[in-house]
Amino acid sequence: MSRRLAVLLAVFLTVAIAGPWLAPYSPDVQHREFLYAPPMPPHVFREGGLHWPFVHPLTLVDRLSQRYTEDRTRVQRLPWFTREGDAPVFLLGADSYGRDLLSRVLHGARVSLSLALVAALCALLIGTLLGGIAGYRGGSLDEAVMRLADLVAVLPVIYVVLVLRAALPLVLAPSTIFAVMTTIFALVGWPFVARNVRNIITSEREREYVMAARAMGASGPAILWRHLLPACGGQLLVHATVLLPAFILAEATLSYVGLGFPDDMASWGTMLIEAANVNAMSRFPWTLMPALAIFLVVLSGNALLQSGTINDRP
């Protein structure tokens, strides 16, 4: 499972980092003559033979209903190879402002995925630290940390996130919003990590190898870091698989209700605001591309977790 998770994280990081460079257009460029343009599927066959991938340009048939048709008498190269002045190519379609959805999904991936990754790492770090110390020390410290974890864990997470974010000013800089949401997600996510880490440390701290390290004069922090925490590696991988899609959904929810990133900033959550228009969903279903991206990320995380659970069974 660890190898599969590493591959999944590498894919997420690649998309988050390289997304803006892979995008064919700027996410804010508006093509007013192509409002709600449909996806333009690429073709590789022309005149009975193979051809470099190309699309057929769109022609507006009815401006009132935003209906387009392909002009099959002409071909146009893919957007990464077009010349200046060529008509835009929308592989995933365009939104109500004529902005390329592929470019916006790729730019939004950097915001949504990087936020989820940083928040998940912070939650894992806090939960591992507190759970490890509580499990190794025991006593009143263990009791205090676990009661705090129980208090946070029993609260309805999504409502807690909404309340904490709503308590802050609505208008904030994007970098501030990123830091605020990362902090909120880490604060609501660490108890689940801490409880499992504490349980593993508690069961391992009296094992022979720990007693041998203690007899050889190893300090408490050294025993915890070198011997006990590595035993939690598998459980931390499971938590990472759960937290990543959960935080992506949380960001989308906050942005959707207007408490996340501003509308002019491309993220999967802000893109869903426009896609929520009932008429747009029924007439222009390609505006739901950010929802499809979120679905694929959540599905891949859950499939990885399920596969790891099945493979770990005796």
PDB file of C-alpha atoms in Angstrom:
ATOM      1  CA  MET A   1       0.000   0.000   0.000  1.00  0.00           C
ATOM      2  CA  SER A   2       2.852   2.392   0.763  1.00  0.00           C
ATOM      3  CA  ARG A   3       4.125   2.146  -2.813  1.00  0.00           C
ATOM      4  CA  ARG A   4       0.678   2.854  -4.233  1.00  0.00           C
ATOM      5  CA  LEU A   5       0.208   5.797  -1.895  1.00  0.00           C
ATOM      6  CA  ALA A   6       3.600   7.145  -2.921  1.00  0.00           C
ATOM      7  CA  VAL A   7       2.573   6.918  -6.579  1.00  0.00           C
ATOM      8  CA  LEU A   8      -0.751   8.619  -5.849  1.00  0.00           C
ATOM      9  CA  LEU A   9       0.951  11.422  -3.906  1.00  0.00           C
ATOM     10  CA  ALA A  10       3.478  11.830  -6.715  1.00  0.00           C
ATOM     11  CA  VAL A  11       0.655  12.218  -9.234  1.00  0.00           C
ATOM     12  CA  PHE A  12      -1.105  14.774  -7.020  1.00  0.00           C
ATOM     13  CA  LEU A  13       2.118  16.720  -6.495  1.00  0.00           C
ATOM     14  CA  THR A  14       2.915  16.669 -10.200  1.00  0.00           C
ATOM     15  CA  VAL A  15      -0.511  18.005 -11.119  1.00  0.00           C
ATOM     16  CA  ALA A  16      -0.404  20.601  -8.333  1.00  0.00           C
ATOM     17  CA  ILE A  17       3.065  21.836  -9.282  1.00  0.00           C
ATOM     18  CA  ALA A  18       3.036  21.471 -13.061  1.00  0.00           C
ATOM     19  CA  GLY A  19      -0.664  22.211 -13.638  1.00  0.00           C
ATOM     20  CA  PRO A  20      -0.238  25.912 -14.535  1.00  0.00           C
ATOM     21  CA  TRP A  21       2.545  25.054 -16.994  1.00  0.00           C
ATOM     22  CA  LEU A  22       0.466  22.302 -18.574  1.00  0.00           C
ATOM     23  CA  ALA A  23      -2.543  24.596 -18.991  1.00  0.00           C
ATOM     24  CA  PRO A  24      -2.851  25.883 -22.575  1.00  0.00           C
ATOM     25  CA  TYR A  25      -4.305  29.270 -21.557  1.00  0.00           C
ATOM     26  CA  SER A  26      -4.420  31.601 -18.612  1.00  0.00           C
ATOM     27  CA  PRO A  27      -7.361  30.735 -16.328  1.00  0.00           C
ATOM     28  CA  ASP A  28      -8.655  34.317 -16.505  1.00  0.00           C
ATOM     29  CA  VAL A  29      -8.567  34.814 -20.297  1.00  0.00           C
ATOM     30  CA  GLN A  30     -12.115  35.268 -21.592  1.00  0.00           C
ATOM     31  CA  HIS A  31     -13.108  34.371 -25.151  1.00  0.00           C
ATOM     32  CA  ARG A  32     -16.386  36.260 -25.425  1.00  0.00           C
ATOM     33  CA  GLU A  33     -17.268  34.721 -28.785  1.00  0.00           C
ATOM     34  CA  PHE A  34     -17.144  31.201 -27.285  1.00  0.00           C
ATOM     35  CA  LEU A  35     -19.432  31.356 -24.260  1.00  0.00           C
ATOM     36  CA  TYR A  36     -20.321  27.837 -23.079  1.00  0.00           C
ATOM     37  CA  ALA A  37     -18.383  26.331 -25.976  1.00  0.00           C
ATOM     38  CA  PRO A  38     -18.647  22.509 -25.877  1.00  0.00           C
ATOM     39  CA  PRO A  39     -15.629  20.194 -25.564  1.00  0.00           C
ATOM     40  CA  MET A  40     -13.690  19.793 -28.790  1.00  0.00           C
ATOM     41  CA  PRO A  41     -12.613  16.137 -29.094  1.00  0.00           C
ATOM     42  CA  PRO A  42      -9.212  15.590 -30.721  1.00  0.00           C
ATOM     43  CA  HIS A  43      -8.900  13.472 -33.863  1.00  0.00           C
ATOM     44  CA  VAL A  44      -5.968  11.553 -35.312  1.00  0.00           C
ATOM     45  CA  PHE A  45      -7.425  10.283 -38.604  1.00  0.00           C
ATOM     46  CA  ARG A  46      -7.869  12.474 -41.673  1.00  0.00           C
ATOM     47  CA  GLU A  47      -8.300  11.583 -45.338  1.00  0.00           C
ATOM     48  CA  GLY A  48      -7.842   7.887 -44.646  1.00  0.00           C
ATOM     49  CA  GLY A  49      -4.553   8.116 -42.718  1.00  0.00           C
ATOM     50  CA  LEU A  50      -2.963   9.010 -39.423  1.00  0.00           C
ATOM     51  CA  HIS A  51      -2.480  12.669 -38.652  1.00  0.00           C
ATOM     52  CA  TRP A  52      -1.043  14.707 -35.821  1.00  0.00           C
ATOM     53  CA  PRO A  53      -3.795  15.249 -33.205  1.00  0.00           C
ATOM     54  CA  PHE A  54      -6.117  18.035 -34.297  1.00  0.00           C
ATOM     55  CA  VAL A  55      -9.604  19.404 -33.705  1.00  0.00           C
ATOM     56  CA  HIS A  56     -12.263  20.875 -35.939  1.00  0.00           C
ATOM     57  CA  PRO A  57     -12.938  24.571 -35.198  1.00  0.00           C
ATOM     58  CA  LEU A  58     -16.296  25.538 -33.735  1.00  0.00           C
ATOM     59  CA  THR A  59     -18.869  27.672 -35.504  1.00  0.00           C
ATOM     60  CA  LEU A  60     -21.585  29.481 -33.553  1.00  0.00           C
ATOM     61  CA  VAL A  61     -24.972  28.448 -34.944  1.00  0.00           C
ATOM     62  CA  ASP A  62     -27.352  30.096 -32.483  1.00  0.00           C
ATOM     63  CA  ARG A  63     -26.111  32.782 -30.097  1.00  0.00           C
ATOM     64  CA  LEU A  64     -29.292  32.744 -28.017  1.00  0.00           C
ATOM     65  CA  SER A  65     -29.016  29.050 -27.151  1.00  0.00           C
ATOM     66  CA  GLN A  66     -25.205  29.019 -27.380  1.00  0.00           C
ATOM     67  CA  ARG A  67     -25.288  26.173 -29.894  1.00  0.00           C
ATOM     68  CA  TYR A  68     -22.142  25.344 -31.828  1.00  0.00           C
ATOM     69  CA  THR A  69     -21.215  22.959 -34.620  1.00  0.00           C
ATOM     70  CA  GLU A  70     -17.893  21.603 -35.848  1.00  0.00           C
ATOM     71  CA  ASP A  71     -16.537  22.916 -39.109  1.00  0.00           C
ATOM     72  CA  ARG A  72     -15.245  19.623 -40.535  1.00  0.00           C
ATOM     73  CA  THR A  73     -13.794  21.339 -43.578  1.00  0.00           C
ATOM     74  CA  ARG A  74     -11.046  22.852 -41.446  1.00  0.00           C
ATOM     75  CA  VAL A  75      -8.533  21.474 -38.972  1.00  0.00           C
ATOM     76  CA  GLN A  76      -6.703  23.169 -36.135  1.00  0.00           C
ATOM     77  CA  ARG A  77      -3.779  22.030 -34.059  1.00  0.00           C
ATOM     78  CA  LEU A  78      -4.057  21.386 -30.336  1.00  0.00           C
ATOM     79  CA  PRO A  79      -3.817  24.473 -28.108  1.00  0.00           C
ATOM     80  CA  TRP A  80      -0.165  23.878 -27.120  1.00  0.00           C
ATOM     81  CA  PHE A  81       0.872  24.099 -30.781  1.00  0.00           C
ATOM     82  CA  THR A  82      -1.405  26.815 -32.134  1.00  0.00           C
ATOM     83  CA  ARG A  83      -0.033  30.028 -33.545  1.00  0.00           C
ATOM     84  CA  GLU A  84      -0.911  33.509 -32.339  1.00  0.00           C
ATOM     85  CA  GLY A  85      -4.220  34.557 -33.831  1.00  0.00           C
ATOM     86  CA  ASP A  86      -5.639  31.057 -34.128  1.00  0.00           C
ATOM     87  CA  ALA A  87      -9.042  30.379 -32.630  1.00  0.00           C
ATOM     88  CA  PRO A  88      -8.957  28.924 -29.105  1.00  0.00           C
ATOM     89  CA  VAL A  89      -9.286  25.188 -28.574  1.00  0.00           C
ATOM     90  CA  PHE A  90     -11.442  23.967 -25.682  1.00  0.00           C
ATOM     91  CA  LEU A  91     -10.685  20.304 -25.018  1.00  0.00           C
ATOM     92  CA  LEU A  92     -12.962  20.287 -21.951  1.00  0.00           C
ATOM     93  CA  GLY A  93     -15.254  23.098 -23.067  1.00  0.00           C
ATOM     94  CA  ALA A  94     -15.655  26.679 -21.876  1.00  0.00           C
ATOM     95  CA  ASP A  95     -17.611  28.321 -19.078  1.00  0.00           C
ATOM     96  CA  SER A  96     -20.108  31.201 -19.142  1.00  0.00           C
ATOM     97  CA  TYR A  97     -17.280  33.724 -19.611  1.00  0.00           C
ATOM     98  CA  GLY A  98     -15.609  31.784 -22.403  1.00  0.00           C
ATOM     99  CA  ARG A  99     -12.737  30.660 -20.168  1.00  0.00           C
ATOM    100  CA  ASP A 100     -11.049  27.365 -20.981  1.00  0.00           C
ATOM    101  CA  LEU A 101     -12.149  24.745 -18.426  1.00  0.00           C
ATOM    102  CA  LEU A 102      -9.054  22.591 -18.901  1.00  0.00           C
ATOM    103  CA  SER A 103      -6.825  25.523 -17.987  1.00  0.00           C
ATOM    104  CA  ARG A 104      -8.963  26.399 -14.973  1.00  0.00           C
ATOM    105  CA  VAL A 105      -9.079  22.797 -13.730  1.00  0.00           C
ATOM    106  CA  LEU A 106      -5.281  22.530 -13.977  1.00  0.00           C
ATOM    107  CA  HIS A 107      -4.737  25.875 -12.247  1.00  0.00           C
ATOM    108  CA  GLY A 108      -7.336  24.972  -9.634  1.00  0.00           C
ATOM    109  CA  ALA A 109      -5.535  21.697  -8.965  1.00  0.00           C
ATOM    110  CA  ARG A 110      -2.551  23.625  -7.618  1.00  0.00           C
ATOM    111  CA  VAL A 111      -4.753  25.450  -5.119  1.00  0.00           C
ATOM    112  CA  SER A 112      -7.005  22.573  -4.054  1.00  0.00           C
ATOM    113  CA  LEU A 113      -4.410  19.790  -4.013  1.00  0.00           C
ATOM    114  CA  SER A 114      -1.637  21.816  -2.393  1.00  0.00           C
ATOM    115  CA  LEU A 115      -4.042  22.970   0.324  1.00  0.00           C
ATOM    116  CA  ALA A 116      -5.136  19.376   0.994  1.00  0.00           C
ATOM    117  CA  LEU A 117      -1.554  18.090   1.009  1.00  0.00           C
ATOM    118  CA  VAL A 118      -0.258  20.751   3.398  1.00  0.00           C
ATOM    119  CA  ALA A 119      -3.262  20.417   5.712  1.00  0.00           C
ATOM    120  CA  ALA A 120      -2.947  16.607   5.756  1.00  0.00           C
ATOM    121  CA  LEU A 121       0.763  16.822   6.588  1.00  0.00           C
ATOM    122  CA  CYS A 122       0.061  19.279   9.401  1.00  0.00           C
ATOM    123  CA  ALA A 123      -2.701  17.072  10.822  1.00  0.00           C
ATOM    124  CA  LEU A 124      -0.431  14.023  10.648  1.00  0.00           C
ATOM    125  CA  LEU A 125       2.411  15.904  12.312  1.00  0.00           C
ATOM    126  CA  ILE A 126       0.285  17.249  15.171  1.00  0.00           C
ATOM    127  CA  GLY A 127      -1.552  13.966  15.691  1.00  0.00           C
ATOM    128  CA  THR A 128       1.651  11.903  15.624  1.00  0.00           C
ATOM    129  CA  LEU A 129       3.418  14.222  18.061  1.00  0.00           C
ATOM    130  CA  LEU A 130       0.590  14.436  20.588  1.00  0.00           C
ATOM    131  CA  GLY A 131      -0.447  10.794  20.246  1.00  0.00           C
ATOM    132  CA  GLY A 132       3.123   9.581  20.517  1.00  0.00           C
ATOM    133  CA  ILE A 133       3.897  11.615  23.636  1.00  0.00           C
ATOM    134  CA  ALA A 134       0.582  10.676  25.249  1.00  0.00           C
ATOM    135  CA  GLY A 135       1.042   6.981  24.523  1.00  0.00           C
ATOM    136  CA  TYR A 136       4.636   6.871  25.776  1.00  0.00           C
ATOM    137  CA  ARG A 137       4.225   8.996  28.898  1.00  0.00           C
ATOM    138  CA  GLY A 138       0.766   7.776  29.927  1.00  0.00           C
ATOM    139  CA  GLY A 139      -0.805   9.038  33.153  1.00  0.00           C
ATOM    140  CA  SER A 140      -2.490  12.410  33.411  1.00  0.00           C
ATOM    141  CA  LEU A 141      -0.868  13.703  30.207  1.00  0.00           C
ATOM    142  CA  ASP A 142      -2.303  10.791  28.256  1.00  0.00           C
ATOM    143  CA  GLU A 143      -5.715  11.375  29.816  1.00  0.00           C
ATOM    144  CA  ALA A 144      -5.660  15.106  29.017  1.00  0.00           C
ATOM    145  CA  VAL A 145      -4.625  14.628  25.362  1.00  0.00           C
ATOM    146  CA  MET A 146      -7.200  11.884  24.767  1.00  0.00           C
ATOM    147  CA  ARG A 147     -10.029  13.882  26.348  1.00  0.00           C
ATOM    148  CA  LEU A 148      -9.112  16.851  24.128  1.00  0.00           C
ATOM    149  CA  ALA A 149      -9.048  14.557  21.106  1.00  0.00           C
ATOM    150  CA  ASP A 150     -12.455  13.131  22.074  1.00  0.00           C
ATOM    151  CA  LEU A 151     -13.870  16.633  22.428  1.00  0.00           C
ATOM    152  CA  VAL A 152     -12.790  17.605  18.920  1.00  0.00           C
ATOM    153  CA  ALA A 153     -13.608  14.233  17.347  1.00  0.00           C
ATOM    154  CA  VAL A 154     -17.251  14.139  18.505  1.00  0.00           C
ATOM    155  CA  LEU A 155     -18.001  17.518  16.947  1.00  0.00           C
ATOM    156  CA  PRO A 156     -19.555  17.531  13.444  1.00  0.00           C
ATOM    157  CA  VAL A 157     -16.459  18.336  11.437  1.00  0.00           C
ATOM    158  CA  ILE A 158     -17.982  20.199   8.501  1.00  0.00           C
ATOM    159  CA  TYR A 159     -20.023  22.453  10.792  1.00  0.00           C
ATOM    160  CA  VAL A 160     -16.990  23.170  12.936  1.00  0.00           C
ATOM    161  CA  VAL A 161     -15.021  24.132   9.836  1.00  0.00           C
ATOM    162  CA  LEU A 162     -17.823  26.390   8.630  1.00  0.00           C
ATOM    163  CA  VAL A 163     -18.187  28.088  12.018  1.00  0.00           C
ATOM    164  CA  LEU A 164     -14.450  28.642  12.461  1.00  0.00           C
ATOM    165  CA  ARG A 165     -14.116  30.118   8.982  1.00  0.00           C
ATOM    166  CA  ALA A 166     -17.262  32.241   9.315  1.00  0.00           C
ATOM    167  CA  ALA A 167     -15.904  33.717  12.546  1.00  0.00           C
ATOM    168  CA  LEU A 168     -13.083  35.341  10.569  1.00  0.00           C
ATOM    169  CA  PRO A 169     -13.388  38.310   8.169  1.00  0.00           C
ATOM    170  CA  LEU A 170     -14.989  37.297   4.904  1.00  0.00           C
ATOM    171  CA  VAL A 171     -12.576  39.300   2.746  1.00  0.00           C
ATOM    172  CA  LEU A 172      -9.025  38.028   3.121  1.00  0.00           C
ATOM    173  CA  ALA A 173      -6.013  37.768   0.862  1.00  0.00           C
ATOM    174  CA  PRO A 174      -5.725  34.406  -0.950  1.00  0.00           C
ATOM    175  CA  SER A 175      -2.505  33.581   0.913  1.00  0.00           C
ATOM    176  CA  THR A 176      -4.242  34.316   4.220  1.00  0.00           C
ATOM    177  CA  ILE A 177      -7.211  32.150   3.252  1.00  0.00           C
ATOM    178  CA  PHE A 178      -4.794  29.331   2.383  1.00  0.00           C
ATOM    179  CA  ALA A 179      -3.128  29.592   5.793  1.00  0.00           C
ATOM    180  CA  VAL A 180      -6.443  29.882   7.634  1.00  0.00           C
ATOM    181  CA  MET A 181      -8.010  26.854   5.945  1.00  0.00           C
ATOM    182  CA  THR A 182      -4.834  24.821   6.429  1.00  0.00           C
ATOM    183  CA  THR A 183      -4.901  25.609  10.143  1.00  0.00           C
ATOM    184  CA  ILE A 184      -8.596  24.805  10.490  1.00  0.00           C
ATOM    185  CA  PHE A 185      -8.301  21.512   8.635  1.00  0.00           C
ATOM    186  CA  ALA A 186      -5.271  20.476  10.696  1.00  0.00           C
ATOM    187  CA  LEU A 187      -7.067  21.328  13.949  1.00  0.00           C
ATOM    188  CA  VAL A 188     -10.084  19.163  13.109  1.00  0.00           C
ATOM    189  CA  GLY A 189      -8.017  16.326  11.617  1.00  0.00           C
ATOM    190  CA  TRP A 190      -5.321  15.650  14.216  1.00  0.00           C
ATOM    191  CA  PRO A 191      -7.484  13.865  16.854  1.00  0.00           C
ATOM    192  CA  PHE A 192      -8.174  10.888  14.587  1.00  0.00           C
ATOM    193  CA  VAL A 193      -4.447  10.478  13.972  1.00  0.00           C
ATOM    194  CA  ALA A 194      -3.499  10.997  17.615  1.00  0.00           C
ATOM    195  CA  ARG A 195      -5.868   8.353  18.951  1.00  0.00           C
ATOM    196  CA  ASN A 196      -4.580   5.579  16.702  1.00  0.00           C
ATOM    197  CA  VAL A 197      -0.941   6.558  17.203  1.00  0.00           C
ATOM    198  CA  ARG A 198      -1.450   6.585  20.966  1.00  0.00           C
ATOM    199  CA  ASN A 199      -3.005   3.110  20.884  1.00  0.00           C
ATOM    200  CA  ILE A 200      -0.078   1.699  18.906  1.00  0.00           C
ATOM    201  CA  ILE A 201       2.518   3.346  21.152  1.00  0.00           C
ATOM    202  CA  THR A 202       0.749   2.106  24.274  1.00  0.00           C
ATOM    203  CA  SER A 203       0.790  -1.483  23.030  1.00  0.00           C
ATOM    204  CA  GLU A 204       4.424  -1.279  21.893  1.00  0.00           C
ATOM    205  CA  ARG A 205       6.100   0.577  24.748  1.00  0.00           C
ATOM    206  CA  GLU A 206       6.443  -2.535  26.951  1.00  0.00           C
ATOM    207  CA  ARG A 207       7.792  -4.777  24.196  1.00  0.00           C
ATOM    208  CA  GLU A 208      11.209  -6.392  24.587  1.00  0.00           C
ATOM    209  CA  TYR A 209      12.989  -4.188  22.067  1.00  0.00           C
ATOM    210  CA  VAL A 210      11.800  -1.034  23.832  1.00  0.00           C
ATOM    211  CA  MET A 211      12.865  -2.364  27.237  1.00  0.00           C
ATOM    212  CA  ALA A 212      16.246  -3.301  25.783  1.00  0.00           C
ATOM    213  CA  ALA A 213      16.726   0.198  24.373  1.00  0.00           C
ATOM    214  CA  ARG A 214      15.734   1.687  27.720  1.00  0.00           C
ATOM    215  CA  ALA A 215      18.182  -0.611  29.550  1.00  0.00           C
ATOM    216  CA  MET A 216      20.981   0.522  27.227  1.00  0.00           C
ATOM    217  CA  GLY A 217      20.407   4.110  28.331  1.00  0.00           C
ATOM    218  CA  ALA A 218      18.369   5.431  25.407  1.00  0.00           C
ATOM    219  CA  SER A 219      16.380   8.542  26.275  1.00  0.00           C
ATOM    220  CA  GLY A 220      12.608   8.733  26.055  1.00  0.00           C
ATOM    221  CA  PRO A 221      12.573  10.954  22.921  1.00  0.00           C
ATOM    222  CA  ALA A 222      15.111   8.674  21.217  1.00  0.00           C
ATOM    223  CA  ILE A 223      13.045   5.562  21.976  1.00  0.00           C
ATOM    224  CA  LEU A 224       9.917   7.278  20.756  1.00  0.00           C
ATOM    225  CA  TRP A 225      11.505   8.557  17.543  1.00  0.00           C
ATOM    226  CA  ARG A 226      13.694   5.606  16.579  1.00  0.00           C
ATOM    227  CA  HIS A 227      11.673   2.638  17.790  1.00  0.00           C
ATOM    228  CA  LEU A 228       8.027   3.415  18.494  1.00  0.00           C
ATOM    229  CA  LEU A 229       6.923   5.889  15.836  1.00  0.00           C
ATOM    230  CA  PRO A 230       8.161   3.708  12.932  1.00  0.00           C
ATOM    231  CA  ALA A 231       5.619   1.120  14.100  1.00  0.00           C
ATOM    232  CA  CYS A 232       2.889   3.659  13.273  1.00  0.00           C
ATOM    233  CA  GLY A 233       3.948   4.040   9.633  1.00  0.00           C
ATOM    234  CA  GLY A 234       1.212   1.869   8.160  1.00  0.00           C
ATOM    235  CA  GLN A 235      -1.500   3.590  10.184  1.00  0.00           C
ATOM    236  CA  LEU A 236      -0.233   7.031   9.159  1.00  0.00           C
ATOM    237  CA  LEU A 237      -0.404   6.014   5.503  1.00  0.00           C
ATOM    238  CA  VAL A 238      -4.038   5.026   5.992  1.00  0.00           C
ATOM    239  CA  HIS A 239      -4.795   8.381   7.624  1.00  0.00           C
ATOM    240  CA  ALA A 240      -3.072  10.239   4.781  1.00  0.00           C
ATOM    241  CA  THR A 241      -5.250   8.376   2.278  1.00  0.00           C
ATOM    242  CA  VAL A 242      -8.373   9.407   4.210  1.00  0.00           C
ATOM    243  CA  LEU A 243      -7.425  13.010   4.983  1.00  0.00           C
ATOM    244  CA  LEU A 244      -6.386  14.051   1.468  1.00  0.00           C
ATOM    245  CA  PRO A 245      -9.775  13.602  -0.252  1.00  0.00           C
ATOM    246  CA  ALA A 246     -11.593  14.793   2.875  1.00  0.00           C
ATOM    247  CA  PHE A 247      -9.721  18.103   2.845  1.00  0.00           C
ATOM    248  CA  ILE A 248     -10.268  18.515  -0.902  1.00  0.00           C
ATOM    249  CA  LEU A 249     -14.013  18.162  -0.319  1.00  0.00           C
ATOM    250  CA  ALA A 250     -13.823  20.569   2.632  1.00  0.00           C
ATOM    251  CA  GLU A 251     -12.091  23.225   0.507  1.00  0.00           C
ATOM    252  CA  ALA A 252     -14.686  22.772  -2.220  1.00  0.00           C
ATOM    253  CA  THR A 253     -17.479  23.130   0.343  1.00  0.00           C
ATOM    254  CA  LEU A 254     -16.052  26.315   1.864  1.00  0.00           C
ATOM    255  CA  SER A 255     -15.451  27.906  -1.533  1.00  0.00           C
ATOM    256  CA  TYR A 256     -18.894  26.820  -2.709  1.00  0.00           C
ATOM    257  CA  VAL A 257     -20.646  28.614   0.192  1.00  0.00           C
ATOM    258  CA  GLY A 258     -18.501  31.715  -0.261  1.00  0.00           C
ATOM    259  CA  LEU A 259     -16.162  31.196   2.720  1.00  0.00           C
ATOM    260  CA  GLY A 260     -13.172  29.939   0.765  1.00  0.00           C
ATOM    261  CA  PHE A 261     -11.123  31.444  -2.010  1.00  0.00           C
ATOM    262  CA  PRO A 262     -12.510  34.455  -3.926  1.00  0.00           C
ATOM    263  CA  ASP A 263     -14.516  33.861  -7.085  1.00  0.00           C
ATOM    264  CA  ASP A 264     -11.815  35.316  -9.337  1.00  0.00           C
ATOM    265  CA  MET A 265      -9.308  32.712  -8.122  1.00  0.00           C
ATOM    266  CA  ALA A 266      -9.424  29.356  -9.899  1.00  0.00           C
ATOM    267  CA  SER A 267      -9.962  26.495  -7.477  1.00  0.00           C
ATOM    268  CA  TRP A 268     -12.155  23.453  -7.800  1.00  0.00           C
ATOM    269  CA  GLY A 269     -14.489  24.857  -5.162  1.00  0.00           C
ATOM    270  CA  THR A 270     -14.950  28.276  -6.781  1.00  0.00           C
ATOM    271  CA  MET A 271     -15.522  26.611 -10.163  1.00  0.00           C
ATOM    272  CA  LEU A 272     -18.378  24.600  -8.680  1.00  0.00           C
ATOM    273  CA  ILE A 273     -20.221  27.798  -7.776  1.00  0.00           C
ATOM    274  CA  GLU A 274     -20.880  28.508 -11.436  1.00  0.00           C
ATOM    275  CA  ALA A 275     -21.518  24.839 -12.226  1.00  0.00           C
ATOM    276  CA  ALA A 276     -24.269  24.796  -9.575  1.00  0.00           C
ATOM    277  CA  ASN A 277     -26.554  26.737 -11.889  1.00  0.00           C
ATOM    278  CA  VAL A 278     -29.329  24.261 -12.705  1.00  0.00           C
ATOM    279  CA  ASN A 279     -29.795  25.511 -16.258  1.00  0.00           C
ATOM    280  CA  ALA A 280     -26.063  25.351 -16.901  1.00  0.00           C
ATOM    281  CA  MET A 281     -25.844  21.816 -15.503  1.00  0.00           C
ATOM    282  CA  SER A 282     -28.589  20.524 -17.765  1.00  0.00           C
ATOM    283  CA  ARG A 283     -27.626  22.403 -20.933  1.00  0.00           C
ATOM    284  CA  PHE A 284     -23.846  22.582 -20.484  1.00  0.00           C
ATOM    285  CA  PRO A 285     -22.824  19.547 -18.395  1.00  0.00           C
ATOM    286  CA  TRP A 286     -19.130  20.056 -19.148  1.00  0.00           C
ATOM    287  CA  THR A 287     -19.131  22.871 -16.564  1.00  0.00           C
ATOM    288  CA  LEU A 288     -19.101  20.054 -13.973  1.00  0.00           C
ATOM    289  CA  MET A 289     -15.502  19.153 -14.866  1.00  0.00           C
ATOM    290  CA  PRO A 290     -14.188  20.324 -11.443  1.00  0.00           C
ATOM    291  CA  ALA A 291     -16.697  18.019  -9.763  1.00  0.00           C
ATOM    292  CA  LEU A 292     -15.363  15.186 -11.919  1.00  0.00           C
ATOM    293  CA  ALA A 293     -11.803  16.036 -10.851  1.00  0.00           C
ATOM    294  CA  ILE A 294     -12.808  15.951  -7.172  1.00  0.00           C
ATOM    295  CA  PHE A 295     -14.653  12.672  -7.719  1.00  0.00           C
ATOM    296  CA  LEU A 296     -11.612  11.049  -9.325  1.00  0.00           C
ATOM    297  CA  VAL A 297      -9.310  12.151  -6.495  1.00  0.00           C
ATOM    298  CA  VAL A 298     -11.715  10.931  -3.798  1.00  0.00           C
ATOM    299  CA  LEU A 299     -12.339   7.681  -5.680  1.00  0.00           C
ATOM    300  CA  SER A 300      -8.631   6.991  -6.100  1.00  0.00           C
ATOM    301  CA  GLY A 301      -7.992   7.612  -2.401  1.00  0.00           C
ATOM    302  CA  ASN A 302     -10.842   5.353  -1.314  1.00  0.00           C
ATOM    303  CA  ALA A 303      -9.844   2.642  -3.800  1.00  0.00           C
ATOM    304  CA  LEU A 304      -6.278   2.759  -2.520  1.00  0.00           C
ATOM    305  CA  LEU A 305      -7.456   2.503   1.068  1.00  0.00           C
ATOM    306  CA  GLN A 306      -9.797  -0.386   0.273  1.00  0.00           C
ATOM    307  CA  SER A 307      -7.092  -2.210  -1.658  1.00  0.00           C
ATOM    308  CA  GLY A 308      -4.648  -1.808   1.196  1.00  0.00           C
ATOM    309  CA  THR A 309      -7.210  -3.022   3.722  1.00  0.00           C
ATOM    310  CA  ILE A 310      -7.937  -6.160   1.685  1.00  0.00           C
ATOM    311  CA  ASN A 311      -4.271  -6.926   1.064  1.00  0.00           C
ATOM    312  CA  ASP A 312      -3.406  -6.512   4.757  1.00  0.00           C
ATOM    313  CA  ARG A 313      -5.908  -9.128   5.862  1.00  0.00           C
ATOM    314  CA  PRO A 314      -4.385 -12.393   7.042  1.00  0.00           C
TER     315      PRO A 314
END
